[in-house]
Amino acid sequence: MVNQKKPDKMMNKQFATVGSSTYQRIKHDIIFGDLKPGAKLKLEGLKQRYSTSSSTLRETLNRLASEGFVEAPEQRGFFVTPVSREDLIEITELRVLLECHALEQSIENGDTDWEGNLVAAHHKLHLMEQRLLSGDESEKELWKRYDWEFHLAMIEACNSKNLLSLHSTLYDKYLRYQMLVLTYRGDVAVQEHKAMFDAALARDASKAKQLLEEHIRNGLEHTLAAM
Amino acid sequence: MVNQKKPDKMMNKQFATVGSSTYQRIKHDIIFGDLKPGAKLKLEGLKQRYSTSSSTLRETLNRLASEGFVEAPEQRGFFVTPVSREDLIEITELRVLLECHALEQSIENGDTDWEGNLVAAHHKLHLMEQRLLSGDESEKELWKRYDWEFHLAMIEACNSKNLLSLHSTLYDKYLRYQMLVLTYRGDVAVQEHKAMFDAALARDASKAKQLLEEHIRNGLEHTLAAM
DNA sequence: ATTTACAAGAATTTCTGATATTTTTAGATT
DNA sequence: AATCTAAAAATATCAGAAATTCTTGTAAAT
């Protein structure tokens, strides 16, 4: 007999509650630019757009405000956090600091599972990059997902939930800037990924860190130039 | 509790809205242990305790959840985030990483205002430490405020709002652990503060970083031993 | 004795609607 | 152009109720 505990709930497993679904959707729309930087977020409008009530919306917006995707000046409502060159530079510097540190720890602690996961993540990213190089730019979201999963796989064995959590938020903030300029660095980025991947598997933490730092900084230059 | 003073025209209004006041109060009660780690936060009870409605409370708890002071498992309500040795170690490592980096930047960029602020902050901290050494442990909140203001003054010229914001949250999390064991390291900490202060004023970034790292790690050992 | 099943009760999530307060706007005045 | 004020818009807060989910105690089954 197949063991199916709760077949009816498994369908809606993706987003259990209206609250978390709304959170995901608004965050997505901010990161992918559907909600423009600086835009006023009027409760009335959002109620319509996301088919939900003001209580749920205010909870969501408060969460996003505390993460830095939304600004909530006292008694003046909510705004999408504006973008700026300075902010992008700050975000990037922090990402270099945290991600490099996490990478070092991860390379030190990573076990066989970590390696396996990393190989898989790099493979999937590489396949996607081939498609992008051949001109198929149709699936930006998928591309960024694989990029995220690769970077996460690299640092996942760092042994610090707090660090992974901070890094995840930073990555999302960086991602918004990337989506804003919306260009692909092409073959260069592919090679950088491959080099980092090799250094990590070879457990060469020092080299991996250096490559990662260059990779992130190159991305910054590319994005700054396009702003 | 970390408290930014706002030199506004309306100083008499400590907290403008019910929401922000409730936020401050609950955060304070978590950090200072009035709301115990792991405790269930029942809406009914909180409504009474903080004299506010469930909407406002849910907004507040969502914010605190996103900062990591509260856990909000889906459809099971809210809990004060539990404590653990591992978490304390993670927090400490992150604080070393971020605060040392910020200190380096700050020493590099700090101008005359920065120096003046730092001198003042260290002076106030030092006065308070003298009182503590002479046995007057009556004002722990004040002591921690001066400690915070000193550490903040050290890194305030780092030129990164994002970094200062992350650091502030980390400091608060670390503070909860300190308040949990509630002991004073005494003369040793006083000397560490003085040495860091001198190195920072002398613009010796490398030495200041090293001293800061030791200072934070010594605090960790002290807290771990008392847990 | 331990596990399973299920119904009653408790708690949470979500929504509606109402009120007080504050901010924004638009028009009038200087 | 700058300022003031009244009206309109938006926000913050609250109370309460419906729907859903979780918890728990008790009975039934293994």
PDB file of C-alpha atoms (C1' of nucleotides) in Angstrom, chain B residues 13 40-43 58 75-78, chain C residues 10-17 21-22:
ATOM      1  CA  LYS B  13       7.202  61.814  21.822  1.00  0.00           C
ATOM      2  CA  LYS B  40       4.998  30.651  23.217  1.00  0.00           C
ATOM      3  CA  LEU B  41       3.702  34.086  22.299  1.00  0.00           C
ATOM      4  CA  LYS B  42      -0.073  33.807  22.490  1.00  0.00           C
ATOM      5  CA  LEU B  43      -1.882  36.684  20.887  1.00  0.00           C
ATOM      6  CA  ARG B  58       0.951  40.391  14.219  1.00  0.00           C
ATOM      7  CA  GLN B  75      -0.031  28.205  11.248  1.00  0.00           C
ATOM      8  CA  ARG B  76       1.325  27.479  14.665  1.00  0.00           C
ATOM      9  CA  GLY B  77       1.702  30.976  16.010  1.00  0.00           C
ATOM     10  CA  PHE B  78       4.755  32.728  17.391  1.00  0.00           C
TER      11      PHE B  78
ATOM     12  C1'  DA C  10      -8.233  26.087  21.492  1.00  0.00           C
ATOM     13  C1'  DA C  11      -5.532  28.914  18.566  1.00  0.00           C
ATOM     14  C1'  DT C  12      -4.337  30.865  14.281  1.00  0.00           C
ATOM     15  C1'  DT C  13      -5.218  32.888   9.806  1.00  0.00           C
ATOM     16  C1'  DT C  14      -7.786  35.814   7.252  1.00  0.00           C
ATOM     17  C1'  DC C  15     -11.200  39.229   6.194  1.00  0.00           C
ATOM     18  C1'  DT C  16     -14.502  42.977   6.943  1.00  0.00           C
ATOM     19  C1'  DG C  17     -15.639  47.208   8.377  1.00  0.00           C
ATOM     20  C1'  DT C  21      -5.219  60.364  13.201  1.00  0.00           C
ATOM     21  C1'  DT C  22      -2.059  61.981   9.910  1.00  0.00           C
TER      22       DT C  22
END
